[in-house]
Amino acid sequence: MGIDVLVSDDLYLSGFALAALLERREELRVVGPAESNSVALQFAETHRPDVAVISFEGEDSDAITVAEKIADLGCRSMLLATAVTRSVVRQAFATGIAGVVERSVSPRQFVEAIHRVHQGERVFDAELTVAALNNSDCPLSAREFSVLEYVARGDTVPEIAARMYLSEGTVRNYLSSMVTKMGARNRIDALRIARDSRWI
């Protein structure tokens, strides 16, 4: 019995290439590709593929949300990411998403990941996952790290305060402490350090 695979990629040539790669395998049936994540979600709701491969290109993408919704339908979903950060792994691992695979893997590893996900496994890079869940080398407290993640999204101090149910003064204190602990010049420099360290 074959595995029905939905491929969602905003880049037409990339999606076409992925579909062509998978169709070379007799046991895989490409039931997409979908040209956007919203189309992928609609398709999954109607056809329920075995595995959905959702391309993830950056923090502003809705890929994680869509992959999670597809997983909630009973389909196995995985992200195919250009660059994997701890923040992405942490979000994906905390949801029903079955795996995160980097685009730099070989075709054999990619196909293998689809098979493993279909068999019920979760496919995450072990070293990056441990680092993401522990953040062992990150000097920030959990609250400070949450503030940092909101800063990375571009939220202002009032917006962060509203989201975290804190006063604006408390948020500013967290920002000041965060900058000091990281040895940064300011919050922008702190954000650069965090991204270079792949904490977010």
C-alpha positions as a printed NumPy array, in Angstrom:
array([[  0.   ,   0.   ,   0.   ],
       [  1.409,   3.375,  -0.999],
       [  1.942,   6.519,   1.053],
       [ -0.014,   9.585,  -0.059],
       [  2.219,  12.64 ,   0.287],
       [  1.065,  16.246,   0.054],
       [  3.808,  18.756,  -0.795],
       [  3.235,  22.429,  -0.007],
       [  5.768,  24.929,  -1.307],
       [  5.21 ,  28.597,  -2.221],
       [  8.026,  28.357,  -4.761],
       [  6.629,  26.627,  -7.847],
       [  9.896,  25.169,  -9.141],
       [ 10.886,  23.938,  -5.696],
       [  7.516,  22.264,  -5.153],
       [  7.621,  20.735,  -8.631],
       [ 11.135,  19.384,  -7.995],
       [ 10.126,  17.853,  -4.667],
       [  7.081,  16.225,  -6.244],
       [  9.197,  14.85 ,  -9.105],
       [ 11.727,  13.451,  -6.634],
       [  9.059,  11.658,  -4.603],
       [  7.202,  10.319,  -7.629],
       [ 10.317,   8.348,  -8.581],
       [  9.564,   6.098,  -5.614],
       [  6.927,   3.439,  -6.311],
       [  5.676,   3.43 ,  -2.739],
       [  5.029,   7.21 ,  -2.655],
       [  2.091,   8.972,  -4.316],
       [  2.215,  12.76 ,  -4.516],
       [ -1.348,  14.018,  -4.047],
       [ -0.41 ,  17.731,  -4.295],
       [  1.526,  19.747,  -4.759],
       [ -0.154,  22.745,  -3.161],
       [  1.011,  26.199,  -4.137],
       [  0.343,  27.698,  -0.706],
       [ -0.144,  26.609,   2.882],
       [ -3.796,  27.667,   2.884],
       [ -4.436,  25.45 ,  -0.157],
       [ -2.535,  22.627,   1.574],
       [ -4.781,  22.895,   4.629],
       [ -7.941,  22.86 ,   2.501],
       [ -6.646,  19.86 ,   0.562],
       [ -5.773,  17.999,   3.783],
       [ -9.221,  18.66 ,   5.218],
       [-10.825,  17.106,   2.13 ],
       [ -8.419,  14.296,   1.162],
       [ -6.519,  13.423,   4.382],
       [ -3.071,  12.521,   2.943],
       [ -0.833,  10.21 ,   4.938],
       [  2.023,  12.728,   5.194],
       [  2.068,  16.461,   4.509],
       [  5.413,  18.136,   3.777],
       [  5.175,  21.86 ,   4.503],
       [  7.99 ,  24.166,   3.436],
       [  9.164,  26.603,   6.096],
       [ 11.135,  29.644,   4.981],
       [ 11.235,  31.928,   8.004],
       [  9.729,  33.273,  11.188],
       [  6.892,  35.168,   9.497],
       [  5.612,  32.046,   7.793],
       [  2.328,  30.416,   8.8  ],
       [  3.878,  27.005,   8.084],
       [  4.029,  25.878,  11.723],
       [  0.397,  26.781,  12.352],
       [ -0.738,  25.042,   9.155],
       [  1.365,  21.939,   9.867],
       [ -0.14 ,  21.773,  13.355],
       [ -3.695,  22.076,  12.003],
       [ -3.022,  19.341,   9.456],
       [ -1.659,  17.131,  12.247],
       [ -4.873,  17.758,  14.211],
       [ -6.773,  16.25 ,  11.263],
       [ -5.005,  12.944,  11.866],
       [ -2.456,  13.39 ,   9.082],
       [  1.266,  13.238,   9.795],
       [  2.949,  16.555,   9.03 ],
       [  6.576,  17.631,   8.814],
       [  8.391,  20.866,   8.066],
       [ 11.014,  21.146,   5.339],
       [ 13.058,  24.126,   6.502],
       [ 15.731,  26.231,   4.879],
       [ 17.272,  26.95 ,   8.275],
       [ 16.327,  25.317,  11.548],
       [ 16.555,  27.357,  14.739],
       [ 15.897,  26.297,  18.288],
       [ 12.741,  28.375,  18.329],
       [ 11.355,  26.484,  15.323],
       [ 12.242,  23.116,  16.837],
       [ 10.745,  24.119,  20.183],
       [  7.457,  25.21 ,  18.585],
       [  7.218,  22.161,  16.341],
       [  8.16 ,  19.723,  19.097],
       [  5.518,  21.155,  21.437],
       [  2.758,  20.536,  18.878],
       [  1.653,  17.499,  16.929],
       [  4.123,  18.148,  14.119],
       [  5.986,  14.918,  13.416],
       [  9.325,  16.303,  12.305],
       [ 11.566,  19.059,  11.016],
       [ 13.971,  18.301,   8.169],
       [ 16.483,  20.734,   6.696],
       [ 16.578,  21.309,   2.945],
       [ 20.272,  20.477,   3.018],
       [ 19.608,  16.752,   3.61 ],
       [ 20.152,  14.283,   0.808],
       [ 17.212,  12.935,  -1.241],
       [ 17.695,   9.565,   0.48 ],
       [ 17.456,  11.151,   3.931],
       [ 14.387,  13.131,   2.896],
       [ 12.556,  10.044,   1.651],
       [ 13.644,   8.146,   4.752],
       [ 12.221,  10.924,   6.937],
       [  8.853,  10.636,   5.168],
       [  8.808,   6.879,   5.779],
       [  9.707,   7.303,   9.449],
       [  7.058,   9.976,   9.95 ],
       [  4.483,   7.756,   8.231],
       [  5.41 ,   4.907,  10.581],
       [  4.63 ,   7.091,  13.599],
       [  8.115,   8.315,  14.485],
       [  9.053,  11.905,  15.195],
       [ 11.998,  13.091,  13.119],
       [ 13.99 ,  15.865,  14.767],
       [ 17.719,  16.508,  14.849],
       [ 18.642,  15.123,  18.284],
       [ 21.376,  17.624,  19.136],
       [ 19.36 ,  20.651,  18.099],
       [ 16.255,  19.369,  19.885],
       [ 18.086,  18.892,  23.179],
       [ 19.578,  22.375,  22.864],
       [ 16.187,  23.852,  21.986],
       [ 14.371,  22.254,  24.879],
       [ 17.098,  22.892,  27.439],
       [ 18.695,  26.093,  26.13 ],
       [ 21.584,  25.02 ,  28.335],
       [ 23.949,  27.693,  27.04 ],
       [ 21.411,  30.509,  27.125],
       [ 21.887,  32.774,  30.179],
       [ 18.323,  34.087,  30.158],
       [ 15.5  ,  33.12 ,  32.494],
       [ 12.327,  31.7  ,  30.975],
       [ 10.578,  35.083,  31.275],
       [ 13.504,  36.954,  29.726],
       [ 13.618,  34.434,  26.899],
       [  9.891,  34.928,  26.247],
       [ 10.46 ,  38.691,  26.036],
       [ 13.325,  38.082,  23.618],
       [ 11.115,  35.962,  21.371],
       [  8.502,  38.74 ,  21.252],
       [ 11.25 ,  41.249,  20.415],
       [ 12.327,  38.947,  17.573],
       [  8.782,  39.112,  16.212],
       [  8.985,  42.895,  16.167],
       [  6.59 ,  43.522,  19.059],
       [  6.841,  46.823,  20.941],
       [  7.155,  47.144,  24.727],
       [  3.403,  47.885,  25.135],
       [  2.524,  44.895,  22.945],
       [  4.844,  42.581,  24.901],
       [  3.418,  43.849,  28.167],
       [ -0.129,  43.136,  26.967],
       [  0.759,  39.658,  25.708],
       [  2.571,  38.678,  28.915],
       [  0.177,  40.471,  31.299],
       [  3.003,  42.571,  32.705],
       [  3.545,  46.276,  33.23 ],
       [  5.617,  48.108,  30.628],
       [  8.153,  48.903,  33.343],
       [  8.591,  45.208,  34.114],
       [  9.117,  44.445,  30.42 ],
       [ 11.771,  47.172,  30.235],
       [ 13.467,  45.66 ,  33.289],
       [ 13.527,  42.262,  31.578],
       [ 14.976,  43.864,  28.451],
       [ 17.693,  45.609,  30.455],
       [ 18.567,  42.4  ,  32.31 ],
       [ 18.596,  40.46 ,  29.044],
       [ 21.024,  42.922,  27.442],
       [ 23.326,  42.799,  30.481],
       [ 23.36 ,  38.994,  30.752],
       [ 24.152,  38.599,  27.069],
       [ 26.894,  41.239,  27.111],
       [ 25.056,  43.114,  24.357],
       [ 25.127,  46.826,  23.557],
       [ 21.34 ,  47.079,  23.277],
       [ 18.287,  44.951,  22.52 ],
       [ 19.071,  44.89 ,  18.78 ],
       [ 22.547,  43.566,  19.525],
       [ 21.019,  41.052,  21.954],
       [ 18.725,  39.876,  19.183],
       [ 21.7  ,  39.471,  16.838],
       [ 23.589,  37.423,  19.458],
       [ 20.538,  35.227,  20.048],
       [ 20.094,  34.571,  16.326],
       [ 23.788,  33.855,  15.817],
       [ 23.574,  31.372,  18.714],
       [ 20.407,  29.854,  17.165],
       [ 18.438,  30.385,  20.364],
       [ 15.617,  31.88 ,  18.312]])
